[in-house]
XYZ file of C-alpha atoms in Angstrom:
123
model
C -29.636 40.361 30.250
C -32.004 39.264 27.484
C -31.576 38.326 23.886
C -30.718 41.380 21.769
C -32.241 42.234 18.397
C -30.553 44.910 16.253
C -31.970 47.126 13.536
C -29.489 46.899 10.662
C -29.346 48.603 7.311
C -26.674 49.417 4.727
C -26.789 53.205 5.225
C -26.087 54.749 8.641
C -29.172 55.818 10.554
C -29.282 59.527 11.314
C -31.190 60.792 14.329
C -33.233 63.230 12.215
C -34.478 60.371 10.022
C -35.228 58.227 13.068
C -37.197 61.013 14.737
C -39.186 61.770 11.577
C -40.107 58.141 10.896
C -41.011 57.426 14.526
C -43.198 60.512 14.764
C -45.059 59.726 11.553
C -45.727 56.148 12.688
C -47.002 57.073 16.157
C -43.979 55.959 18.180
C -42.441 58.162 20.861
C -38.815 58.951 21.618
C -37.355 59.966 24.966
C -33.789 61.089 25.241
C -31.291 62.938 23.096
C -29.516 62.513 19.778
C -26.828 60.586 21.650
C -28.979 58.147 23.649
C -32.624 57.413 24.274
C -35.546 55.017 24.117
C -38.139 54.273 21.473
C -41.568 53.819 23.047
C -44.850 52.377 21.799
C -48.299 52.825 23.279
C -50.745 50.128 24.216
C -53.944 51.212 25.875
C -53.077 53.818 28.468
C -49.487 52.613 28.857
C -46.223 53.476 27.140
C -43.642 50.711 26.773
C -39.975 50.798 25.791
C -39.219 48.705 22.708
C -35.729 49.817 21.699
C -32.667 51.752 22.777
C -30.995 54.377 20.580
C -27.224 54.632 21.068
C -26.522 57.567 18.782
C -26.085 55.497 15.656
C -28.240 52.416 15.940
C -31.264 50.781 17.489
C -31.467 47.593 19.476
C -33.918 45.961 21.814
C -34.257 43.033 24.181
C -37.891 42.026 23.735
C -39.795 40.187 26.409
C -42.966 39.620 24.395
C -44.245 38.922 20.899
C -45.687 42.458 20.982
C -42.213 43.950 21.437
C -40.813 41.792 18.609
C -43.681 42.965 16.380
C -43.052 46.614 17.288
C -39.324 46.240 16.556
C -40.166 44.601 13.225
C -42.482 47.536 12.413
C -39.773 50.097 13.217
C -37.234 48.158 11.137
C -39.558 48.022 8.141
C -40.352 51.743 8.414
C -36.621 52.510 8.390
C -35.943 50.223 5.416
C -33.851 48.016 7.694
C -33.613 44.412 8.852
C -34.209 43.203 12.381
C -31.439 40.730 13.222
C -30.889 38.529 16.269
C -27.663 37.558 17.996
C -27.595 34.214 16.160
C -28.036 35.772 12.707
C -31.742 35.085 12.315
C -33.966 37.902 11.066
C -37.464 39.036 11.928
C -39.890 40.556 9.464
C -43.513 41.292 8.707
C -44.703 39.474 5.596
C -48.264 39.125 4.377
C -49.561 40.429 7.703
C -47.551 37.900 9.746
C -44.599 38.446 12.054
C -41.954 35.865 11.178
C -38.550 34.747 12.353
C -36.406 33.678 9.381
C -33.338 31.486 9.707
C -31.975 30.240 6.406
C -34.873 28.567 4.613
C -36.829 27.966 7.838
C -39.556 30.363 8.973
C -41.322 30.505 12.327
C -44.578 32.490 12.499
C -45.215 34.486 15.659
C -48.731 35.260 14.426
C -50.805 37.933 12.744
C -49.419 41.401 13.332
C -52.856 42.893 14.075
C -53.612 40.230 16.695
C -50.181 40.525 18.330
C -50.426 44.317 18.539
C -53.978 44.135 19.922
C -52.932 41.599 22.580
C -50.333 43.976 23.956
C -47.019 43.546 25.734
C -47.778 40.457 27.836
C -44.380 39.225 29.025
C -43.222 35.771 27.955
C -43.207 33.229 30.742
C -39.821 31.655 31.350
C-alpha cells in the first residue's frame, strides 16, 4: 500500500458538487455516488488519480503527475491536499509544492509535470 493523500475541506463534499467540478475541469468519474474513481487523461490513456468513498477523496500517487492532478482537484474543490504526516500539497505561482511547516519542496512547474505524464516513480 502506498502513501495516501486526502482532499480535506471544512464543508462536507457532496457528490453533485464533485461531479460538476470534475466535469467542468475535464476529469472523468467512474462509479456511483457511494464509491468510484476520479480519472485524468494523458495522451490516449486514462489514469486513476483518486478514490471517492461517498464522502471524501483520497489517492495514493505513484508519480509527480498524479500529485499534480490531485492538487488540481483539491484547488478546484476549494480544499487542501494533505498527506499522512500532516504535510500539504498545493499549486502556487504555477509550481506544485509540498509544504511542511515553514519548509517548501517544489515538485516543479505544473505545466511541465502535466505534459510529462504519469511516469511512475522508481523505488
